[in-house]
Amino acid sequence: MTSDLLAPLDLAFWNIESAQHPMHLGALGVFAAHSPTAGAHAADLLAARAVAVPGLRMRIRDMWQPLAPLAFGSAAREPAPDFEPLDHVRLHAPTADFQAVAGRLMERPLQRGRPPWEAHVLPGEDGVSFAVLFKFHHALADGLRALMLAAAIMDPMDMPEPRPRPAEPPRGLFPDVRRLPGLVRGTLSDVGRALDIGTSVARATLGVRSSPALTSEPTGTRRTAGVVLDLDDVHRVRKSVGGTVNDVLIAVVAGALRNWLDERGDGSEGVAPRALIPVSKRRPRTAHPQGNRLSGYLIRLPVDDPDPLGRLRAVRTAMDRNKDAGPNRGAGAVALLADHVPPLGHRLGGPVVGQAARLLFDILVTSVPLPSLGLKLGGCPLAEVYPFAPLARGQALAVAVSTYRGRVHYGLVADAKAVPDLDLLARALSEEVETLNAACRS
């Protein structure tokens, strides 16, 4: 394995991290245990298998090279010379509440001097289940890449082989001169796109009313919650109203926020928070190249609309408008602007960029794909899986969602002090699906 420079977006995630805002993704998988010792056996398997996965042995090293201007202030992904899997896989004491433990573990930043990932095995007190919390730094992987890394240390699956693709050379310090004419044309196009995105970002920050419940001063605390829904219920709504499954899942979030805000006394009148919907630019079934390949859409969640079907229609219209424009345009594509910032700018401007997130969006709502095949660890089937997204500075709540084997799993991450009633929002998500189905029948 050789070292390569971090892509601009990876470098941005690496530099905006702080002790109170760790930039790692998470996923809590709950497994059906075949014996009380299944959790301990799973921990041994994860540690043994991690050695054979190259991506899990990669650390991120800061670079300061004055003679290499494209690398000055950058960071590189390189093999860790002293990789020890037992530093990354930890077996915990039995617990009766996987989410409570996961929340506390999500608070802790990953150690930056070694490969930035961890797996925490949580045996259940009941002896019939155990959970594994995976944590991957966002500079190491986006959601799809993290899934591929985690799957690599699960039990082997019979999956179709990805199409062969030419190996990409390591990212060099200087461009190939033979490609300069094309690079110049591409740069001109990229500058126009950057101006378009910047203009959209400026417009998106105007005339917005969110809710204090979705913003907070950083406390560094975390709380997680999970919700499981029947995918058939979501499909019934989609078939009745139209749109996509993702449209329905986003509308469920809007309706749940409405009910939650009203129940806690904050009120939903006039509230239309901006939701950032990340869009993967990685090709399906492809784990390479490493790092992040992300853009996004920005929409207003119609929290203030009392009609559940009206909320769904508003979400569908907004998403259709974003898709027509494509993931390379609009305010939601702000992640693409990272390509236009030199490495030293990312390093020096990281704290400023982190604080600016609250100006662009109020809540993150992201979808993480999962394979339809059943996953197992040590022969124990994966029964539930809750994806967790990092919290941006000044934001109190992030929502991630995955579909797995006929069920929808929402993973909620919140600032524990700002949102002490996260369980009420989780309940509101379940109730909103029932509300939508009832509205479709009436």
Coordinates of C-alpha atoms in Angstrom, one line a residue:
M1 CA 0.0 0.0 0.0
T2 CA 1.2 3.5 -0.8
S3 CA 0.3 6.8 0.6
D4 CA -1.9 9.4 -1.2
L5 CA -3.0 12.9 -0.5
L6 CA -6.5 13.4 0.9
A7 CA -9.1 14.6 -1.6
P8 CA -10.2 18.2 -0.8
L9 CA -13.5 17.1 0.8
D10 CA -11.7 14.5 3.0
L11 CA -9.3 17.2 4.1
A12 CA -12.2 19.5 5.0
F13 CA -13.7 16.8 7.2
W14 CA -10.3 16.2 8.8
N15 CA -9.8 19.9 9.6
I16 CA -13.3 21.0 10.8
E17 CA -13.3 18.4 13.6
S18 CA -13.1 19.5 17.2
A19 CA -13.3 17.8 20.6
Q20 CA -17.0 18.8 20.8
H21 CA -17.8 18.0 17.2
P22 CA -16.2 14.7 16.2
M23 CA -16.5 14.0 12.5
H24 CA -17.1 10.3 12.5
L25 CA -20.0 8.3 11.0
G26 CA -21.5 5.5 13.0
A27 CA -23.7 2.4 12.6
L28 CA -25.2 0.3 15.4
G29 CA -25.9 -3.2 14.3
V30 CA -28.0 -5.5 16.5
F31 CA -27.4 -9.3 16.1
A32 CA -29.4 -12.3 17.2
A33 CA -27.0 -14.3 19.4
H34 CA -27.0 -18.1 19.4
S35 CA -25.2 -18.2 22.8
P36 CA -24.3 -15.9 25.7
T37 CA -20.7 -15.9 24.5
A38 CA -21.6 -14.8 20.9
G39 CA -20.6 -11.2 21.6
A40 CA -17.1 -12.1 22.8
H41 CA -16.6 -14.4 19.8
A42 CA -17.7 -11.6 17.5
A43 CA -15.1 -9.3 19.0
D44 CA -12.4 -11.9 18.4
L45 CA -13.5 -12.3 14.8
L46 CA -13.6 -8.6 14.0
A47 CA -10.0 -8.1 15.4
A48 CA -8.7 -11.1 13.5
R49 CA -10.3 -10.1 10.2
A50 CA -9.4 -6.4 10.4
V51 CA -5.7 -7.3 9.7
A52 CA -6.6 -8.5 6.2
V53 CA -8.5 -5.3 5.2
P54 CA -6.1 -2.7 3.7
G55 CA -8.5 0.2 4.2
L56 CA -8.7 -0.5 7.9
R57 CA -4.9 -0.2 8.3
M58 CA -4.7 3.3 6.8
R59 CA -4.0 6.2 9.1
I60 CA -4.1 9.9 8.2
R61 CA -0.9 11.9 8.6
D62 CA -0.6 15.7 8.4
M63 CA 1.8 17.0 5.8
W64 CA 3.9 20.3 5.9
Q65 CA 6.1 20.3 2.8
P66 CA 7.2 23.8 1.7
L67 CA 8.8 22.4 -1.4
A68 CA 5.6 20.7 -2.5
P69 CA 3.1 23.6 -2.8
L70 CA 0.1 21.3 -3.6
A71 CA 0.8 19.3 -0.5
F72 CA 1.6 22.2 1.9
G73 CA -0.8 22.0 4.7
S74 CA -2.4 18.8 3.4
A75 CA -2.7 15.3 4.8
A76 CA -2.0 11.9 3.4
R77 CA -3.6 8.5 3.8
E78 CA -0.9 5.9 4.4
P79 CA -0.5 2.4 6.0
A80 CA 0.0 2.5 9.7
P81 CA 3.4 0.9 10.5
D82 CA 2.2 -0.4 13.9
F83 CA -1.4 -1.3 13.2
E84 CA -2.8 -3.3 16.2
P85 CA -6.5 -4.4 15.7
L86 CA -7.0 -4.8 19.4
D87 CA -6.7 -1.0 19.7
H88 CA -9.7 -0.7 17.5
V89 CA -12.1 -3.6 18.5
R90 CA -13.3 -3.4 22.1
L91 CA -15.6 -5.7 24.0
H92 CA -17.8 -4.0 26.6
A93 CA -19.7 -5.2 29.6
P94 CA -23.2 -6.5 29.0
T95 CA -25.9 -3.9 28.8
A96 CA -29.7 -3.7 28.6
D97 CA -29.7 -0.5 26.5
F98 CA -27.6 -0.5 23.3
Q99 CA -28.7 3.0 22.3
A100 CA -27.7 4.5 25.6
V101 CA -24.1 3.1 25.4
A102 CA -23.9 4.0 21.7
G103 CA -24.7 7.7 22.5
R104 CA -21.9 7.9 25.0
L105 CA -19.5 6.2 22.6
M106 CA -20.4 8.6 19.7
E107 CA -19.3 11.5 21.9
R108 CA -15.7 10.4 21.9
P109 CA -13.5 11.5 19.0
L110 CA -11.4 8.9 17.2
Q111 CA -7.7 9.0 17.9
R112 CA -6.0 10.8 15.1
G113 CA -2.6 9.2 15.3
R114 CA -3.8 5.8 14.2
P115 CA -6.3 4.4 11.7
P116 CA -9.5 6.4 12.4
W117 CA -12.1 3.7 13.1
E118 CA -13.4 1.6 15.9
A119 CA -15.8 -1.3 16.5
H120 CA -17.4 -1.6 19.9
V121 CA -19.0 -4.9 20.8
L122 CA -21.9 -4.7 23.3
P123 CA -23.2 -8.0 24.6
G124 CA -26.9 -7.9 25.7
E125 CA -27.8 -8.6 29.2
D126 CA -30.5 -10.9 27.9
G127 CA -28.0 -13.3 26.4
V128 CA -29.9 -13.5 23.1
S129 CA -28.5 -10.5 21.4
F130 CA -25.4 -8.4 21.0
A131 CA -24.7 -5.1 19.2
V132 CA -21.7 -3.7 17.3
L133 CA -21.1 0.0 17.0
F134 CA -18.9 0.9 14.1
K135 CA -17.3 4.3 13.9
F136 CA -15.4 5.6 10.9
H137 CA -14.0 9.1 10.5
H138 CA -15.6 11.0 7.6
A139 CA -12.1 11.7 6.2
L140 CA -11.6 8.0 5.8
A141 CA -15.0 7.1 4.3
D142 CA -18.4 8.3 3.2
G143 CA -21.4 6.2 4.0
L144 CA -21.0 3.7 1.2
R145 CA -17.3 3.3 1.7
A146 CA -17.8 2.8 5.4
L147 CA -20.4 0.1 4.6
M148 CA -17.9 -1.7 2.4
L149 CA -15.2 -1.6 5.1
A150 CA -17.6 -2.9 7.8
A151 CA -18.9 -5.6 5.5
A152 CA -15.3 -6.8 4.8
I153 CA -15.0 -8.0 8.5
M154 CA -18.4 -9.6 8.6
D155 CA -19.0 -13.2 7.6
P156 CA -18.3 -13.7 3.9
M157 CA -21.3 -13.2 1.5
D158 CA -22.0 -14.4 -2.0
M159 CA -22.1 -11.1 -3.8
P160 CA -21.6 -10.3 -7.5
E161 CA -18.1 -9.2 -8.3
P162 CA -17.8 -5.5 -9.2
R163 CA -16.9 -4.8 -12.8
P164 CA -13.1 -4.5 -13.2
R165 CA -11.9 -0.9 -13.5
P166 CA -8.4 0.4 -14.1
A167 CA -6.3 1.1 -11.0
E168 CA -6.0 4.8 -10.2
P169 CA -2.4 6.0 -9.7
P170 CA -1.6 7.6 -6.3
R171 CA -2.5 11.3 -6.2
G172 CA 0.6 13.1 -7.2
L173 CA 1.9 16.5 -6.2
F174 CA 1.9 17.9 -9.7
P175 CA -0.4 17.3 -12.7
D176 CA 0.7 15.4 -15.8
V177 CA 1.7 18.1 -18.4
R178 CA 0.0 16.0 -21.1
R179 CA -3.3 16.6 -19.5
L180 CA -3.0 20.4 -19.0
P181 CA -5.3 21.5 -21.9
G182 CA -8.1 19.3 -20.6
L183 CA -7.4 20.5 -17.0
V184 CA -7.6 24.1 -18.1
R185 CA -11.0 23.5 -19.8
G186 CA -12.2 21.6 -16.7
T187 CA -11.0 24.4 -14.4
L188 CA -13.0 27.0 -16.3
S189 CA -16.1 24.9 -16.1
D190 CA -15.5 24.3 -12.4
V191 CA -15.1 28.0 -11.7
G192 CA -18.5 28.6 -13.3
R193 CA -20.1 25.9 -11.3
A194 CA -18.5 27.2 -8.1
L195 CA -20.0 30.7 -8.7
D196 CA -23.4 29.1 -9.3
I197 CA -23.2 27.1 -6.1
G198 CA -22.0 30.2 -4.2
T199 CA -24.9 32.3 -5.4
S200 CA -27.3 29.5 -4.5
V201 CA -25.8 29.3 -1.0
A202 CA -26.3 33.0 -0.5
R203 CA -29.9 32.8 -1.5
A204 CA -30.5 29.8 0.7
T205 CA -29.5 31.7 3.9
L206 CA -32.2 34.3 3.4
G207 CA -35.7 34.4 4.8
V208 CA -35.5 31.1 6.8
R209 CA -37.3 30.3 10.0
S210 CA -36.1 27.2 11.8
S211 CA -36.6 26.2 15.4
P212 CA -34.4 26.7 18.5
A213 CA -34.8 22.9 19.1
L214 CA -32.7 22.2 16.0
T215 CA -29.8 24.4 17.0
S216 CA -27.6 24.5 20.1
E217 CA -24.4 25.8 21.5
P218 CA -21.9 22.8 21.5
T219 CA -21.9 20.7 24.6
G220 CA -20.0 17.7 23.2
T221 CA -22.6 15.3 24.5
R222 CA -24.5 12.8 22.3
R223 CA -27.6 10.8 22.6
T224 CA -28.8 8.3 20.0
A225 CA -32.2 6.6 19.2
G226 CA -33.4 4.1 16.7
V227 CA -36.8 3.6 15.0
V228 CA -37.8 0.6 12.9
L229 CA -40.7 0.9 10.3
D230 CA -42.2 -1.6 7.9
L231 CA -41.1 -0.8 4.4
D232 CA -44.5 -2.1 3.1
D233 CA -46.2 0.8 4.9
V234 CA -43.8 3.2 3.1
H235 CA -44.5 1.6 -0.3
R236 CA -48.3 1.9 0.2
V237 CA -47.9 5.6 0.6
R238 CA -45.6 5.9 -2.3
K239 CA -48.0 3.9 -4.6
S240 CA -50.9 6.0 -3.5
V241 CA -49.3 9.5 -3.8
G242 CA -46.4 8.9 -6.2
G243 CA -42.8 10.0 -5.9
T244 CA -40.0 7.8 -4.4
V245 CA -39.4 5.9 -1.2
N246 CA -36.9 8.6 -0.3
D247 CA -39.5 11.3 -0.7
V248 CA -41.8 9.5 1.7
L249 CA -39.0 9.0 4.2
I250 CA -38.1 12.7 4.2
A251 CA -41.8 13.6 4.5
V252 CA -42.0 11.3 7.5
V253 CA -39.1 13.4 9.1
A254 CA -41.0 16.6 8.4
G255 CA -44.2 15.4 10.0
A256 CA -42.4 13.9 13.0
L257 CA -40.6 17.2 13.6
R258 CA -43.9 19.0 13.5
N259 CA -45.5 16.8 16.1
W260 CA -42.4 16.8 18.2
L261 CA -42.1 20.6 18.2
D262 CA -45.8 21.0 19.1
E263 CA -45.6 18.4 21.9
R264 CA -42.6 19.9 23.5
G265 CA -44.2 23.4 23.3
D266 CA -41.8 25.0 20.8
G267 CA -44.5 25.3 18.2
S268 CA -44.3 24.5 14.4
E269 CA -46.1 27.5 13.0
G270 CA -44.0 29.1 10.2
V271 CA -41.2 26.6 10.7
A272 CA -39.5 25.4 7.5
P273 CA -36.0 24.2 8.4
R274 CA -33.4 23.7 5.7
A275 CA -32.5 20.0 5.3
L276 CA -29.3 19.0 3.6
I277 CA -29.8 15.7 1.7
P278 CA -26.4 14.2 0.8
V279 CA -26.1 12.6 -2.6
S280 CA -23.4 10.0 -3.3
K281 CA -21.4 10.5 -6.5
R282 CA -19.8 7.1 -6.0
R283 CA -20.8 4.4 -8.5
P284 CA -22.9 1.5 -7.1
R285 CA -21.0 -1.5 -5.8
T286 CA -17.7 0.4 -6.0
A287 CA -15.7 1.0 -2.8
H288 CA -12.9 2.8 -4.6
P289 CA -11.5 5.4 -4.7
Q290 CA -11.1 5.9 -1.0
G291 CA -12.7 8.9 0.9
N292 CA -15.7 10.9 0.0
R293 CA -17.6 11.4 -3.2
L294 CA -20.5 13.5 -2.1
S295 CA -22.7 16.3 -3.2
G296 CA -26.1 17.2 -1.9
Y297 CA -29.6 18.7 -2.3
L298 CA -31.0 21.5 0.0
I299 CA -34.7 21.6 0.6
R300 CA -37.1 23.3 3.0
L301 CA -38.9 20.8 5.2
P302 CA -42.6 21.7 5.3
V303 CA -42.9 21.4 9.0
D304 CA -45.5 24.1 9.2
D305 CA -48.0 22.4 6.8
P306 CA -50.7 20.7 8.9
D307 CA -51.7 18.4 6.0
P308 CA -49.6 15.2 5.9
L309 CA -50.2 14.6 2.2
G310 CA -49.4 18.3 1.6
R311 CA -46.1 17.8 3.3
L312 CA -45.3 14.9 1.1
R313 CA -46.2 16.8 -2.1
A314 CA -44.0 19.7 -1.0
V315 CA -41.1 17.3 -0.4
R316 CA -41.6 15.6 -3.7
T317 CA -41.7 18.9 -5.6
A318 CA -38.6 20.1 -3.9
M319 CA -36.7 16.9 -4.6
D320 CA -37.8 16.8 -8.2
R321 CA -36.6 20.4 -8.7
N322 CA -33.2 19.4 -7.2
K323 CA -32.9 16.3 -9.4
D324 CA -33.7 18.3 -12.5
A325 CA -30.8 20.7 -11.7
G326 CA -28.5 17.8 -10.8
P327 CA -26.1 17.2 -7.9
N328 CA -23.5 19.6 -9.3
R329 CA -25.6 22.7 -8.9
G330 CA -27.5 24.5 -6.2
A331 CA -26.8 25.3 -2.6
G332 CA -26.8 21.6 -1.6
A333 CA -23.7 21.0 -3.7
V334 CA -21.7 23.2 -1.4
A335 CA -19.4 20.2 -0.6
L336 CA -18.1 20.5 -4.2
L337 CA -16.6 23.9 -3.3
A338 CA -14.0 22.0 -1.3
D339 CA -12.3 21.2 -4.6
H340 CA -11.5 25.0 -5.1
V341 CA -9.8 25.5 -1.7
P342 CA -6.0 24.8 -1.4
P343 CA -4.9 22.5 1.3
L344 CA -3.5 25.2 3.5
G345 CA -6.9 27.0 3.2
H346 CA -8.6 23.9 4.5
R347 CA -6.3 23.7 7.5
L348 CA -6.5 27.4 8.4
G349 CA -10.1 27.8 7.6
G350 CA -11.4 24.6 9.0
P351 CA -12.8 26.1 12.2
V352 CA -14.6 28.9 10.3
V353 CA -16.1 26.4 7.9
G354 CA -17.3 24.3 10.8
Q355 CA -19.1 27.2 12.4
A356 CA -20.7 28.2 9.0
A357 CA -22.7 25.0 8.7
R358 CA -25.6 26.4 10.8
L359 CA -25.9 29.2 8.2
L360 CA -26.4 26.8 5.4
F361 CA -28.7 24.1 6.8
D362 CA -30.5 23.3 10.0
I363 CA -30.7 19.5 9.9
L364 CA -29.0 16.7 8.0
V365 CA -31.2 13.9 6.6
T366 CA -29.1 11.3 4.9
S367 CA -29.7 7.9 3.4
V368 CA -27.2 5.1 3.7
P369 CA -27.5 2.1 1.3
L370 CA -27.4 -1.5 2.6
P371 CA -27.2 -4.7 0.7
S372 CA -30.4 -6.7 0.5
L373 CA -28.5 -9.9 1.4
G374 CA -28.6 -10.9 5.0
L375 CA -25.4 -10.0 6.9
K376 CA -24.0 -12.2 9.7
L377 CA -21.2 -12.1 12.2
G378 CA -20.0 -15.3 13.7
G379 CA -23.1 -17.0 12.2
C380 CA -25.4 -14.6 14.1
P381 CA -27.8 -12.7 11.7
L382 CA -28.0 -8.9 11.7
A383 CA -31.5 -8.1 12.8
E384 CA -31.4 -4.3 13.0
V385 CA -29.0 -1.6 11.8
Y386 CA -29.1 2.1 12.7
P387 CA -26.9 4.5 10.8
F388 CA -25.6 7.6 12.6
A389 CA -24.4 10.9 11.0
P390 CA -22.1 13.4 12.6
L391 CA -23.5 16.6 14.1
A392 CA -22.4 19.8 12.5
R393 CA -21.4 22.7 14.8
G394 CA -24.4 24.6 16.1
Q395 CA -26.8 21.8 15.2
A396 CA -28.7 19.7 17.7
L397 CA -30.0 16.8 15.5
A398 CA -29.0 14.6 12.5
V399 CA -31.1 11.9 10.9
A400 CA -29.8 8.9 8.9
V401 CA -32.0 6.2 7.4
S402 CA -31.4 2.8 5.8
T403 CA -33.6 0.1 4.4
Y404 CA -32.6 -3.5 5.3
R405 CA -34.6 -6.7 4.5
G406 CA -38.0 -5.2 4.3
R407 CA -37.7 -2.7 7.1
V408 CA -36.7 1.0 7.4
H409 CA -34.2 1.9 10.2
Y410 CA -33.9 5.6 11.3
G411 CA -30.8 6.4 13.3
L412 CA -31.1 9.7 15.3
V413 CA -28.1 11.5 16.8
A414 CA -28.7 14.5 19.0
D415 CA -26.8 16.8 21.4
A416 CA -27.8 15.1 24.6
K417 CA -28.3 18.4 26.6
A418 CA -30.2 20.2 23.8
V419 CA -32.5 17.3 23.0
P420 CA -33.1 15.4 26.2
D421 CA -36.4 14.1 24.8
L422 CA -35.1 12.3 21.7
D423 CA -37.3 9.3 22.5
L424 CA -40.3 11.6 21.8
L425 CA -39.1 12.3 18.3
A426 CA -38.4 8.6 17.7
R427 CA -42.0 7.9 18.7
A428 CA -43.3 10.7 16.4
L429 CA -41.5 9.0 13.4
S430 CA -43.4 5.8 13.9
E431 CA -46.7 7.7 14.4
E432 CA -46.2 9.8 11.2
V433 CA -46.1 6.7 9.0
E434 CA -49.4 5.6 10.4
T435 CA -50.7 9.1 9.8
L436 CA -49.7 9.1 6.2
N437 CA -51.3 5.7 5.6
A438 CA -54.5 6.8 7.2
A439 CA -54.5 10.0 5.0
C440 CA -54.0 7.8 1.9
R441 CA -57.0 5.6 2.8
S442 CA -59.3 8.5 3.5

